[in-house]
Short mmCIF file of C-alpha atoms in Angstrom, two decimals:
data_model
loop_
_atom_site.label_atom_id
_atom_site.label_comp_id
_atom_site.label_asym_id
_atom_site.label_seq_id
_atom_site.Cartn_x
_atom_site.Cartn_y
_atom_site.Cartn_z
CA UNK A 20 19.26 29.22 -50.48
CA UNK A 21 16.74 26.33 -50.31
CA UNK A 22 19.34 24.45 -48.75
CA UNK A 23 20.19 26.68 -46.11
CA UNK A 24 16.69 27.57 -45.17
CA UNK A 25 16.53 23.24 -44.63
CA UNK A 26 19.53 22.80 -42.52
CA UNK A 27 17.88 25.67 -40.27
CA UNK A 28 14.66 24.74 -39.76
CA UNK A 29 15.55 21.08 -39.07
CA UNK A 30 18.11 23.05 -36.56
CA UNK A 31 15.05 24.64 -34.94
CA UNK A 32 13.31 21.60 -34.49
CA UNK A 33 16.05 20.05 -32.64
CA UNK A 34 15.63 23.20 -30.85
CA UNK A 35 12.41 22.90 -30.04
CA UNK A 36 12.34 18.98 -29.13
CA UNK A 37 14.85 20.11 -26.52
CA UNK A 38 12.87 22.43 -25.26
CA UNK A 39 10.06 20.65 -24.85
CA UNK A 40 11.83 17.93 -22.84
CA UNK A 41 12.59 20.32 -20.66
CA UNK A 42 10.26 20.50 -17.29
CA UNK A 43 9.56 23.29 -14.63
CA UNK A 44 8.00 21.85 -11.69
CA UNK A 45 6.98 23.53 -8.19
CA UNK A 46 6.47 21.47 -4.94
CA UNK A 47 2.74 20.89 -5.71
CA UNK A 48 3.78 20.08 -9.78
CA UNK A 49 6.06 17.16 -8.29
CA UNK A 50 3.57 15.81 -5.10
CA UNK A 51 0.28 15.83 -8.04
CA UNK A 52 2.44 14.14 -10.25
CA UNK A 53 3.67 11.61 -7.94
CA UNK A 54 -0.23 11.15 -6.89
CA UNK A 55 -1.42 10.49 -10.76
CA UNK A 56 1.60 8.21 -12.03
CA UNK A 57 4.47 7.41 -9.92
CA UNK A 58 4.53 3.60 -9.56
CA UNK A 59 3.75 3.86 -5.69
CA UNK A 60 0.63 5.46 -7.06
CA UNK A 61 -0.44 2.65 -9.27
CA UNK A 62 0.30 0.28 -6.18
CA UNK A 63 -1.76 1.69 -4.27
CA UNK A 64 -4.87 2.05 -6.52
CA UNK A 65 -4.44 -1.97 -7.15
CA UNK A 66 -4.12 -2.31 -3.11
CA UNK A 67 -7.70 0.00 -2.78
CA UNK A 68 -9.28 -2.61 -5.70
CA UNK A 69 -7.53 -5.78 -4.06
CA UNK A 70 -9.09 -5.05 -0.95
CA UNK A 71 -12.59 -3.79 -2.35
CA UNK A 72 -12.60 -7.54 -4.60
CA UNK A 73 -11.66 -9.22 -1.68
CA UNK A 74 -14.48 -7.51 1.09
CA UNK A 75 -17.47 -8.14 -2.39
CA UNK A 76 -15.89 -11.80 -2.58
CA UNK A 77 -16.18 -12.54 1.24
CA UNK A 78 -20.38 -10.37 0.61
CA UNK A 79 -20.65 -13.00 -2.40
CA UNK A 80 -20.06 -15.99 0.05
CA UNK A 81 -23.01 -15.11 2.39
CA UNK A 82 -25.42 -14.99 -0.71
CA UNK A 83 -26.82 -17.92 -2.42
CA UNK A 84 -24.48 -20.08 -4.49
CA UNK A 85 -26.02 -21.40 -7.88
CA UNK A 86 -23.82 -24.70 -9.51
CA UNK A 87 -24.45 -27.55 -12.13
CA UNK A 88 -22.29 -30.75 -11.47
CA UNK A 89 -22.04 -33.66 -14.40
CA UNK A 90 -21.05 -36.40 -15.51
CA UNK A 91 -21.46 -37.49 -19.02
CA UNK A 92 -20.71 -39.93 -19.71
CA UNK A 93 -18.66 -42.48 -16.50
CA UNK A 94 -17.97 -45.55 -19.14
CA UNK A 95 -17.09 -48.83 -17.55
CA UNK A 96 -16.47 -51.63 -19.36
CA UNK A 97 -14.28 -53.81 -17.43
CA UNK A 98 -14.33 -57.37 -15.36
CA UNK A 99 -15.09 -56.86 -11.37
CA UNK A 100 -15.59 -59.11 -8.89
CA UNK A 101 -19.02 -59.56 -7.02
CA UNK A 102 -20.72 -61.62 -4.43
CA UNK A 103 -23.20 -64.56 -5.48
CA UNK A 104 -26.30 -65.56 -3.03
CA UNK A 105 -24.66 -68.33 -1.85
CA UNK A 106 -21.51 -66.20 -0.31
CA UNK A 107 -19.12 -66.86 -3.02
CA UNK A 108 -17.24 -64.63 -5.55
CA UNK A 109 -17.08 -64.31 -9.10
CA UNK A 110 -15.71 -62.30 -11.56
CA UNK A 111 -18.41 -60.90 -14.24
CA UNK A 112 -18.45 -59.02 -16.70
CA UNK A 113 -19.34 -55.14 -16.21
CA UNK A 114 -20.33 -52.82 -19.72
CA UNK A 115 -22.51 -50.13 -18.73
CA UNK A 116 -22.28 -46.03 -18.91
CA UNK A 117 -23.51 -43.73 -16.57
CA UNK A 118 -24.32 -39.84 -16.62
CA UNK A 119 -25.16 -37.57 -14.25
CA UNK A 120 -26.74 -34.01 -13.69
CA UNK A 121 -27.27 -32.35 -9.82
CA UNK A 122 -28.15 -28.88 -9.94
CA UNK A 123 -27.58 -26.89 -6.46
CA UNK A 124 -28.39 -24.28 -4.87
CA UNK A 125 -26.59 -23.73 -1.45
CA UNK A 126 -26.43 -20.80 1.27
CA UNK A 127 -24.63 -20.39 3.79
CA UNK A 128 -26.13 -19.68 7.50
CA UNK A 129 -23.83 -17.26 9.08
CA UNK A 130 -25.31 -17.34 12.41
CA UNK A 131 -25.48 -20.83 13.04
CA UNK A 132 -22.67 -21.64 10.88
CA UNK A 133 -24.69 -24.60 9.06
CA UNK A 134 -25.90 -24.88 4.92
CA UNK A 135 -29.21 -25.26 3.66
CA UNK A 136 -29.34 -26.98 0.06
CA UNK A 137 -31.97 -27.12 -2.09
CA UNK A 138 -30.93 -30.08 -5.11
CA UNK A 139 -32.57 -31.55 -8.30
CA UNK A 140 -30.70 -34.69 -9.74
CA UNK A 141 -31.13 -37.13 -12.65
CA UNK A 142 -29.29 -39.87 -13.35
CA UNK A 143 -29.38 -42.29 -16.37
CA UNK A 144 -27.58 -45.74 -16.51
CA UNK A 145 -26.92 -47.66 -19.77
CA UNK A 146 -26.33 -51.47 -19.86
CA UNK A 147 -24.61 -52.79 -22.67
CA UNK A 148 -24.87 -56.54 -24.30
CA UNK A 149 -27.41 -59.02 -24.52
CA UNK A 150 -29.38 -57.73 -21.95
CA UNK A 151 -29.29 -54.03 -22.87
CA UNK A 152 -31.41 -51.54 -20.92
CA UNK A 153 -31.64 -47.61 -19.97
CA UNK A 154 -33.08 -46.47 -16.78
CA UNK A 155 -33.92 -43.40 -15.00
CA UNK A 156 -33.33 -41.96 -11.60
CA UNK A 157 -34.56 -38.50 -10.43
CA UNK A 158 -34.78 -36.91 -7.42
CA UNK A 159 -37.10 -33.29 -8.50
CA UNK A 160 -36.68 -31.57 -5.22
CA UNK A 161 -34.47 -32.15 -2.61
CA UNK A 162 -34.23 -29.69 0.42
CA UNK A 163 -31.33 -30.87 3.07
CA UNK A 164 -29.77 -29.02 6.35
CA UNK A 165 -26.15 -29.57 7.29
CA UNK A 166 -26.06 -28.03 10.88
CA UNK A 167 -23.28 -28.24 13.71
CA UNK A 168 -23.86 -27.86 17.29
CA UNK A 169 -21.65 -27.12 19.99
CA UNK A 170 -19.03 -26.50 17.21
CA UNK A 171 -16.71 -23.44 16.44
CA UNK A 172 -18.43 -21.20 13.97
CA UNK A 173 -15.98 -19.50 11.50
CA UNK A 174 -18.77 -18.24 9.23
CA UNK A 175 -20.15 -15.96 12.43
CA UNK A 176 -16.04 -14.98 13.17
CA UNK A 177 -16.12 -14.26 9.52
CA UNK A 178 -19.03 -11.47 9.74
CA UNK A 179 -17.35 -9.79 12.84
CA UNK A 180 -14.23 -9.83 11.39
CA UNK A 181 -14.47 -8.90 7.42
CA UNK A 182 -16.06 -5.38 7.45
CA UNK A 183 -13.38 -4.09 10.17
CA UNK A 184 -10.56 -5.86 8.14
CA UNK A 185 -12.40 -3.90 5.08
CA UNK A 186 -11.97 -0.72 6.87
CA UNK A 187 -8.37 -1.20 8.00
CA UNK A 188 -7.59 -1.89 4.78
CA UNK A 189 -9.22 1.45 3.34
CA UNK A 190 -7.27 3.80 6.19
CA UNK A 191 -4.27 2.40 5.16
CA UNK A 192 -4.60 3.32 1.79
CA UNK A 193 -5.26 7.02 2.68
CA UNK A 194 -1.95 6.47 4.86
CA UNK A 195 -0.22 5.37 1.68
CA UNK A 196 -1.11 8.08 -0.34
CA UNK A 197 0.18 10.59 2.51
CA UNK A 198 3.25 8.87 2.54
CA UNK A 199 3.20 9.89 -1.38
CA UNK A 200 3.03 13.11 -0.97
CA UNK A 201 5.39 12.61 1.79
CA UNK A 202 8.61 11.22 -0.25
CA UNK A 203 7.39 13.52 -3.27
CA UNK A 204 8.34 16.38 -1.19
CA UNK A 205 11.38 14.85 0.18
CA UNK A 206 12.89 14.01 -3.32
CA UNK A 207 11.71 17.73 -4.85
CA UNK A 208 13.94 19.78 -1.64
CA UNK A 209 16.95 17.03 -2.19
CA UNK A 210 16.77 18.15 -5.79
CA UNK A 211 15.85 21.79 -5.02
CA UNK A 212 19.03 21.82 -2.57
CA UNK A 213 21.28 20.30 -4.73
CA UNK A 214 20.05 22.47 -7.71
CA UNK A 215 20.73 25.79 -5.35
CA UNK A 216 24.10 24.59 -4.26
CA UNK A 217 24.94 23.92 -7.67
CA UNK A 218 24.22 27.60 -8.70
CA UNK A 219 26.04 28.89 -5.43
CA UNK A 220 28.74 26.62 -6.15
CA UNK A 221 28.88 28.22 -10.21
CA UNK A 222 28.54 31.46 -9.09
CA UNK A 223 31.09 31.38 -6.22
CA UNK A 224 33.31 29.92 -8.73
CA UNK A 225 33.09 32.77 -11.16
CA UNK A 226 33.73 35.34 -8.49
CA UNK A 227 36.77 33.45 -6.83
CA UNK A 228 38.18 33.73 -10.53
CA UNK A 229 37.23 37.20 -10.44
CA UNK A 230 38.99 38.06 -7.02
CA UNK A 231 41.79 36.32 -8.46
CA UNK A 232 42.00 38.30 -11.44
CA UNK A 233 42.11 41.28 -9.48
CA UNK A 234 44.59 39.73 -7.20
CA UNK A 235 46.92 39.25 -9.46
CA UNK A 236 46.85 42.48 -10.60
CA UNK A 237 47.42 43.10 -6.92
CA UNK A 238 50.30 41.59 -6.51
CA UNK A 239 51.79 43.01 -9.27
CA UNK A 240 51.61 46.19 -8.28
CA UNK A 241 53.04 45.42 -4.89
CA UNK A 242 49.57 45.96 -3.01
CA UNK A 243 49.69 41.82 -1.67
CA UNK A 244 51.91 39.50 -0.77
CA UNK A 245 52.38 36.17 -2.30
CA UNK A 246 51.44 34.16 -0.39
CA UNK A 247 47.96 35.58 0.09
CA UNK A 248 47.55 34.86 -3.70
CA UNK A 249 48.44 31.49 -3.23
CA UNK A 250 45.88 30.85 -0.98
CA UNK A 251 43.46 32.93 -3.34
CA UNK A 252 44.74 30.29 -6.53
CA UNK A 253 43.91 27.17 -3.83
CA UNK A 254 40.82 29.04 -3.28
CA UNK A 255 39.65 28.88 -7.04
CA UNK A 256 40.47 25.25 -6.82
CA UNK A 257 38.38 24.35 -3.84
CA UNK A 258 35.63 26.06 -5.81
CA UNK A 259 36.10 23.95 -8.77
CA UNK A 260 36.45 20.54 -6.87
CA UNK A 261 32.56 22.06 -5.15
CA UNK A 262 31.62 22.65 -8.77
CA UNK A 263 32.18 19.62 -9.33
CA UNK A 264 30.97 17.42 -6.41
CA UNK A 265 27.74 20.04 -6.53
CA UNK A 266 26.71 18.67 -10.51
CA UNK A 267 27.41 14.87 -9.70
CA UNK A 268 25.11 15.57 -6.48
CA UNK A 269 22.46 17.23 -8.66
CA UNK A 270 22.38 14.86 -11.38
CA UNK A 271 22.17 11.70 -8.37
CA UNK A 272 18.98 13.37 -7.29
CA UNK A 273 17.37 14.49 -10.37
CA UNK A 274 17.65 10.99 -11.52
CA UNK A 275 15.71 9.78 -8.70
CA UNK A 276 13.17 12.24 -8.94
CA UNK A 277 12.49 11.42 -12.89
CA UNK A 278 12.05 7.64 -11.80
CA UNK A 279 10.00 8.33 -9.27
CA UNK A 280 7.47 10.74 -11.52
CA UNK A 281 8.27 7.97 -14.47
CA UNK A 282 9.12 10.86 -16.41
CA UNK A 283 11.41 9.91 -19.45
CA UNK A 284 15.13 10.03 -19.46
CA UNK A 285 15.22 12.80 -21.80
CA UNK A 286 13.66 15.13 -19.36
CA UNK A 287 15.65 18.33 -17.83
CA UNK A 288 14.05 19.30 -14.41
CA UNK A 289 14.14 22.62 -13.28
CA UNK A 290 12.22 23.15 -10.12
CA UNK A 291 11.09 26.49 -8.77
CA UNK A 292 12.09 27.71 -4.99
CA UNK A 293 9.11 29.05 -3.70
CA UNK A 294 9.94 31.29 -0.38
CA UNK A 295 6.58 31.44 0.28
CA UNK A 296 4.84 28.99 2.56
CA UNK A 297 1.47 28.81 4.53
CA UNK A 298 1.50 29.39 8.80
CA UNK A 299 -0.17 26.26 9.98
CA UNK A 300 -2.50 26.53 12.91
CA UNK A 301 -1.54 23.15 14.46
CA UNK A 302 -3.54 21.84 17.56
CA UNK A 303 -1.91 18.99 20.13
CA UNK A 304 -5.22 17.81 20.95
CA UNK A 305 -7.12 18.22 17.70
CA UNK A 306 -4.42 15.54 16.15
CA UNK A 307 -4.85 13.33 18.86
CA UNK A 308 -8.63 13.21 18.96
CA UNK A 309 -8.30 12.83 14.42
CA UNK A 310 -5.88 10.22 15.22
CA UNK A 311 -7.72 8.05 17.58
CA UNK A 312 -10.69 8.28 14.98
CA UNK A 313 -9.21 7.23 11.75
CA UNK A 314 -5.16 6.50 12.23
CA UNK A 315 -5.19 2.98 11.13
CA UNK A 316 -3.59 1.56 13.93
CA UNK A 317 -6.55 1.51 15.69
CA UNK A 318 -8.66 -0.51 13.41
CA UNK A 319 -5.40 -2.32 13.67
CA UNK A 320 -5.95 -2.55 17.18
CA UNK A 321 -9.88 -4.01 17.03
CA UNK A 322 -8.75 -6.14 14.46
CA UNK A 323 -6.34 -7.94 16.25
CA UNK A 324 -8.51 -8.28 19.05
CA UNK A 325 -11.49 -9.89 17.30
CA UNK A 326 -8.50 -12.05 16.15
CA UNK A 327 -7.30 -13.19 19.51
CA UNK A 328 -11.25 -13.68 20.48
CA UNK A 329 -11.41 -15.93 17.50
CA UNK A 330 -8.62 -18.12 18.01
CA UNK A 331 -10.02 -18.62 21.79
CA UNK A 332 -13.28 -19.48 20.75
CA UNK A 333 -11.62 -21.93 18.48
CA UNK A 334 -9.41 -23.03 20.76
CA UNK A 335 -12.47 -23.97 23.68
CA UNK A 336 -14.64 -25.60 20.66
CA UNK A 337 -11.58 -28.06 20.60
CA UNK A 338 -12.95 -29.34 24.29
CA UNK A 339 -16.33 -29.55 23.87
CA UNK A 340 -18.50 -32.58 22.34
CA UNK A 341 -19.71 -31.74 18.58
CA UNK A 342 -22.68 -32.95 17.09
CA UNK A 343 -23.25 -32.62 13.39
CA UNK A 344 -27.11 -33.34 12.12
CA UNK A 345 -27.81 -33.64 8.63
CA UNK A 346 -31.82 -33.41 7.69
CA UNK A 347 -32.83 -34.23 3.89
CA UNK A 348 -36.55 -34.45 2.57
CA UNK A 349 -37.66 -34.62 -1.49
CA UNK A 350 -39.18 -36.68 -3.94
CA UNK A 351 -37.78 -39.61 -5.93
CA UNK A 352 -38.52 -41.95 -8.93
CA UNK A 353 -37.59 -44.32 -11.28
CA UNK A 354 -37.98 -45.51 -14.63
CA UNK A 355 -37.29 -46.51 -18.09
CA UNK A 356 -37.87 -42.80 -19.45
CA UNK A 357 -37.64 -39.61 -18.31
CA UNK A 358 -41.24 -38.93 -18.60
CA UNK A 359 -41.74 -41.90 -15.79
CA UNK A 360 -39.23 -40.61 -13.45
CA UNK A 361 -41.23 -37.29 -13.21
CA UNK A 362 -44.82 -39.21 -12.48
CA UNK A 363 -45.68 -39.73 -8.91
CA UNK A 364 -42.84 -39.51 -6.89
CA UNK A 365 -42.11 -40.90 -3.68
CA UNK A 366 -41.03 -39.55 -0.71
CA UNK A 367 -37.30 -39.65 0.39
CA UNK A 368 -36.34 -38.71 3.68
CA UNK A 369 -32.60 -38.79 5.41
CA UNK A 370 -31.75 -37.79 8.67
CA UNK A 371 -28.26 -38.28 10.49
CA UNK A 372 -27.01 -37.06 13.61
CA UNK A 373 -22.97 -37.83 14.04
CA UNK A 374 -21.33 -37.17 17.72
CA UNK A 375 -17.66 -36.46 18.50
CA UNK A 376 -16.62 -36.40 22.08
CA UNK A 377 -13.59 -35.64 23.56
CA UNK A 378 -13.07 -38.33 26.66
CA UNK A 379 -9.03 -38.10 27.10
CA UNK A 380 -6.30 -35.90 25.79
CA UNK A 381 -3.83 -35.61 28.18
CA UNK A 382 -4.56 -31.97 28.40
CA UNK A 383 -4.04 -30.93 24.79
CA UNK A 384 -7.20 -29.13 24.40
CA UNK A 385 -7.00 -27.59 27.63
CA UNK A 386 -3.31 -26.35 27.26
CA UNK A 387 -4.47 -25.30 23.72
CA UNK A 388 -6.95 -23.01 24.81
CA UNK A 389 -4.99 -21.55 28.05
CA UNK A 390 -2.55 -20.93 25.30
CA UNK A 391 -4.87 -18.91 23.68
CA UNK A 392 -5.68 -17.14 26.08
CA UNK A 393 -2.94 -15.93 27.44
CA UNK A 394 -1.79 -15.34 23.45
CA UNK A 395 -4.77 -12.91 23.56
CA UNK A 396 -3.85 -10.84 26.47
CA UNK A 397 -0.24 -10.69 25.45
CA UNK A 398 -1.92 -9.01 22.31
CA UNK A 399 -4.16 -6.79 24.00
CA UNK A 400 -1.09 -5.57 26.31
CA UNK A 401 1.16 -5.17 23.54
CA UNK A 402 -1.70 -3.25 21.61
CA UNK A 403 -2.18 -0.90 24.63
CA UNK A 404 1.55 -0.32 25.02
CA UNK A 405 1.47 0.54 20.68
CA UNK A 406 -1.13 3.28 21.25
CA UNK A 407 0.30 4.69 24.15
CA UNK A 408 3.65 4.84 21.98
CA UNK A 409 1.74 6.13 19.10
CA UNK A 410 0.18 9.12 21.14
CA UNK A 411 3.43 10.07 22.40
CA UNK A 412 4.95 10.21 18.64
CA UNK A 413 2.00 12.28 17.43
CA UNK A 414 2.48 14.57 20.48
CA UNK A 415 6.17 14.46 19.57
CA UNK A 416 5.68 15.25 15.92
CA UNK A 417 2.84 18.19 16.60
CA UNK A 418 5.27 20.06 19.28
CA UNK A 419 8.16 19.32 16.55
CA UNK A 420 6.06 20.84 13.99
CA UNK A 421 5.64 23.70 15.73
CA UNK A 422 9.17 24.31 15.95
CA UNK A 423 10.48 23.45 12.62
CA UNK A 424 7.40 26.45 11.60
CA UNK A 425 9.62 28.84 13.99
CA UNK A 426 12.84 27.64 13.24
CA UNK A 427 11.74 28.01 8.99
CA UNK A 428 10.77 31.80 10.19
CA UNK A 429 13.81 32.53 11.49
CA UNK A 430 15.44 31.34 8.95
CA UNK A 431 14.52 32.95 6.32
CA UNK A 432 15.43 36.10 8.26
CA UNK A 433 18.54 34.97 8.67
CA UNK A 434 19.27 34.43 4.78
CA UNK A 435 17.48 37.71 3.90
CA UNK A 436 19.96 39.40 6.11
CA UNK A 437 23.43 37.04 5.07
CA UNK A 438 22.01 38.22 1.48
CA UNK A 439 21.80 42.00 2.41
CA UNK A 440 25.34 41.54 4.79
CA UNK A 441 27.48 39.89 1.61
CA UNK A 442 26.27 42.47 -0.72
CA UNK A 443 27.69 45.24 1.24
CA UNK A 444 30.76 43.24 2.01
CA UNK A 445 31.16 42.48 -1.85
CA UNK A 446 31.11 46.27 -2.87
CA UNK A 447 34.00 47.33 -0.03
CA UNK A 448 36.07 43.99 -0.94
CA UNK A 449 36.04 45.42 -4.54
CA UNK A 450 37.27 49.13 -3.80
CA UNK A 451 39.90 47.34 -1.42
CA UNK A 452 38.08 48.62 1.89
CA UNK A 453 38.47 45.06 3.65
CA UNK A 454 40.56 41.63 3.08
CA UNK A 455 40.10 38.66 1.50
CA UNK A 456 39.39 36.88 4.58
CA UNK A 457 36.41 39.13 5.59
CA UNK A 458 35.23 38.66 2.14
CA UNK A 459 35.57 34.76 2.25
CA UNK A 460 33.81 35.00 5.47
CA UNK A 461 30.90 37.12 4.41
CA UNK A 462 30.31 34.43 1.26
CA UNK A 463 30.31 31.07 3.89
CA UNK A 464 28.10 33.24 5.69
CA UNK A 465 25.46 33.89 2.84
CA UNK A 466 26.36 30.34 1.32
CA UNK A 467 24.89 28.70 4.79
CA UNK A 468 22.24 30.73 6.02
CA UNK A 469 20.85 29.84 2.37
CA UNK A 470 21.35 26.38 2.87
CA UNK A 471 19.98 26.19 6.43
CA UNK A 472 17.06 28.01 4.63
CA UNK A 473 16.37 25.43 2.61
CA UNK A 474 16.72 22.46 5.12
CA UNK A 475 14.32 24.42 7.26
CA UNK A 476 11.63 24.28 4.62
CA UNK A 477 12.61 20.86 3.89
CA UNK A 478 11.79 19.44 7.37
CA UNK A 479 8.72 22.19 7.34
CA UNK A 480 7.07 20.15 4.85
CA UNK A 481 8.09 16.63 5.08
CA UNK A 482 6.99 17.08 8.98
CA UNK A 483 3.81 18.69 7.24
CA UNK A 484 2.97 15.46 5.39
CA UNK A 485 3.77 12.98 8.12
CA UNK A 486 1.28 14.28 10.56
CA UNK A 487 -1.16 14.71 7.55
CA UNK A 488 -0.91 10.68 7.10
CA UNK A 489 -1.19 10.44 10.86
CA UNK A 490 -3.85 12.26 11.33
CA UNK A 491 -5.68 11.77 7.41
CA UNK A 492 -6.37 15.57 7.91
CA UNK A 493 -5.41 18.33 5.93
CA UNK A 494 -4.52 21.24 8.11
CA UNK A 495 -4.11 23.56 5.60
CA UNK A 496 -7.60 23.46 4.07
CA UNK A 497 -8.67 22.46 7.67
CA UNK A 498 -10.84 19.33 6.04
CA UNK A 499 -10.61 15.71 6.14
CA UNK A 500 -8.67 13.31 3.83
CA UNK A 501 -10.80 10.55 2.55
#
C-alpha cells in the first residue's frame, strides 16, 4: 500500500512540474515580458547607461582635474659624456638619484579653448661617491595659462555639440523600446496564427474522417458513387499533410517566441486570442506635429548640422595664423633641506608666445575648407530631403492605420458570419440536404475569413506600435512616452 501511495504521488509531481512549465500569455503578457527581460531589453538599458556615462564623462571634463605625478626614485649610475670649459669632451662618471612630486590642478576653459594650471613641485637630487650631497628644489605655487588665439576651438564645438548628442541618444532609446513592443507583438500573432491554424487544421481533420465515415456508409448503400469517395479519402489526406505542416509551423514560431522572452526550453506557450481591441482616435496632424518634436531624426538632423559647422570651422582655422601664449608666475627655492626650500622664495616668471603662419600651400587649406563647405550643404540638403521623406511615411502610416482599423472591423464581421454560415451548412451536410462540395466550400470559407481575421489584427497592432515609436506617443492612453 505504502508503495503504491509512493509511485503516485511522485506521479503527481511530475504532474505538477509539467504543469507549471506550462505558460498562458495574452498580447500585453508577451510585449511586458519582452520589456522586463528579453535580451533587446537588457541592450537597451546598457545603451540608456552608455550614453548617460558618456554625457557625465564629457560634464567631468569641463570641471577641475585633480592629479599627483612622481618619480621615485630615476637612478642613474652610468658614464656620459660632457663638455669641459675649454670646449672639449670627456666622459665622467654620473651616480646620482632623482625623485620627483608635481601636484596639479588643471581646468579646462571652454570658451576660449585654453587651460589654466595651478602646480606645486618638489624635487630632490642625490649624488653618490666622494662628494655625496642631497639638495632641494621646490616650486610652492605655480599658476600658468596655456591659451590659443586665432585657433580652432574643439572644447567650445564640444559644449554645442554634447548635450544635443545626449538627447539624440535618449529619443532613440524610447524608439528602441517601441520597436520592443513592436516585434513582441509581431512574434505573439505569428504564434497566435499558427496556434489557430493548428486547431483548424485538427479539427478539420477529425471531421473529414467523420464525413468519411459516413461516406462510406454511403456508398455502401448505393447513395454515392465511387469516385466521390475517392476524392473524400484524398480529402482526409490533404488534411493530414495540413496537420502536419500546421504543428512544424507552430513549433518554428513558438520557439522563437521562448528565445525572445528567454523563457526556458521546457516551457509550453499557450496564448489567448483576444477579439477584443480598442478604436484608436488617430489624428494626421497630431502625429506630425509629436513627430517633429521628439522623433529622433530630428535631433539627428541638428546634430549633423552642428557637425558640418564644426568641421568648417576646423577646416578655415587650417588658413589662418595661430598664436599659442603660455603665461607662468610662482615662487621657487633651493636648498639642502626641505625646510630651506620653503623659506623665502623667489619669484619665477615664464612667458612664451609661439606663432604659426601659413605663407604657401598650394591651395590645400583653401580646397580643404571649400570642401567643407560644400560637404555641409550636401548634408543639410540631404537632411531636408530625409524629413520631407519622413513626413510622407508618417502620413503614409497614419492614413494606413486608419484603414487596417476598418479593414480589422470588417473583418471580424466577416468571420462572425463564415462562423454562423458553416454551422448551418454543417447541420444540412449531415441529414444529406447538400453535397460534399458545398460542404467543403462552406469550411474554406470559415477556415479563411478566420485567418484573414487574424492577419487583420496582426497588421492592426504592429501598425499600432510603429507609429507609437514614431511618434513616442501613446494613443491609446492619449499621453506621452518618455
Amino acid at each position: 500500500m505504502t508503495k503504491h501511495l509512493l509511485i503516485l504521488s511522485v506521479f503527481l509531481g511530475i504532474i505538477a512540474q509539467m504543469r507549471s512549465q506550462e505558460v498562458v500569455m495574452s498580447l500585453q503578457n508577451v510585449v511586458d515580458r519582452a520589456m522586463l527581460q528579453s535580451i533587446r531589453s537588457e541592450q537597451v538599458k546598457n545603451d540608456i547607461l552608455i550614453a548617460q556615462w558618456t554625457y557625465k564623462a564629457y560634464k567631468a571634463g569641463m570641471l577641475p582635474q585633480l592629479s599627483l605625478a612622481a618619480s621615485a626614485p630615476n637612478l642613474n649610475r652610468s658614464l656620459e659624456k660632457i663638455t669641459l670649459p675649454d670646449g672639449t669632451d670627456a666622459f665622467v662618471n654620473r651616480s646620482q638619484a632623482s625623485y620627483t612630486a608635481d601636484l596639479e590642478i588643471r581646468q579646462n576653459i571652454g570658451l576660449t579653448g585654453g587651460s589654466l594650471f595651478v602646480r606645486s613641485n618638489l624635487q630632490r637630487i642625490d649624488l653618490f661617491g666622494t662628494n655625496a650631497s642631497t639638495s632641494y628644489l621646490s616650486s610652492p605655487l605655480n599658476i600658468s595659462i596655456s591659451q590659443p588665439i586665432l585657433g580652432f576651438n574643439a572644447m567650445r564645438w564640444q559644449r554645442k555639440i554634447e548635450p544635443v548628442r545626449y538627447d539624440y541618444n535618449q529619443l532613440l532609446a524610447v524608439e528602441a523600446r517601441e520597436n520592443i513592443r513592436l516585434e513582441a507583438s509581431r512574434l505573439f500573432y505569428e504564434v497566435l496564427i499558427n496556434q489557430i491554424n493548428a486547431e483548424i487544421a485538427e479539427k478539420n481533420k477529425a471531421v473529414q474522417d467523420t464525413i468519411y465515415r459516413i461516406s462510406q456508409g454511403r456508398f455502401e448503400m448505393g447513395k454515392i458513387a465511387e469516385n466521390e469517395l475517392l476524392k473524400l479519402e484524398l480529402i482526409v489526406l490533404n488534411a493530414e499533410i495540413d496537420l502536419e505542416r500546421a504543428r512544424l509551423d507552430l513549433e518554428i514560431t513558438t520557439r522563437e517566441l521562448r528565445d525572445y522572452l528567454r523563457l526556458g526550453s521546457g516551457s509550453e506557450i499557450t496564448l489567448l486570442f483576444e477579439e477584443e481591441f480598442p478604436l484608436v482616435d488617430m489624428d494626421q496632424q497630431k502625429a506630425i506635429d509629436l513627430a517633429r518634436k521628439k522623433q529622433s531624426s530630428v535631433v539627428q538632423r541638428e546634430l549633423r548640422l552642428l557637425e558640418s559647422e564644426r568641421a568648417i570651422a576646423q577646416a578655415k582655422a587650417g588658413r589662418r595664423p595661430t598664436i599659442d601664449v603660455f603665461a607662468s608666475y610662482g615662487l621657487t627655492q633651493s636648498g639642502a633641506d626641505v625646510p630651506q626650500v620653503y623659506t623665502n622664495p623667489r619669484d619665477r616668471q615664464l612667458f612664451t608666445v609661439q606663432f604659426n603662419i601659413p605663407i604657401f600651400d598650394f591651395g590645400q587649406a583653401k580646397s580643404q575648407a571649400q570642401a567643407a563647405i560644400l560637404t555641409a550643404r550636401n548634408t543639410q540638403l540631404q537632411l531636408e530631403l530625409d524629413q520631407m521623406e519622413f513626413e510622407r511615411d508618417l502620413i503614409s502610416r497614419v492614413r494606413m492605420f486608419k484603414f487596417l482599423q476598418d479593414q480589422l472591423l470588417l473583418a471580424k464581421q466577416r468571420d462572425n458570419v463564415a462562423a454562423k454560415g458553416f454551422e448551418i451548412t454543417r447541420q444540412r451536410f449531415l441529414i444529406g440536404k447538400i453535397t460534399i462540395t458545398d460542404y467543403q466550400l462552406a469550411l474554406q470559407e470559415k477556415t479563411t475569413a478566420k485567418q484573414q481575421y487574424l492577419n487583420a489584427l496582426r497588421n492592426f497592432w504592429t501598425g499600432y506600435y510603429e507609429i507609437r515609436s514614431l511618434t513616442h506617443y501613446d494613443w491609446i492612453n492619449q499621453e506621452s512616452i518618455e
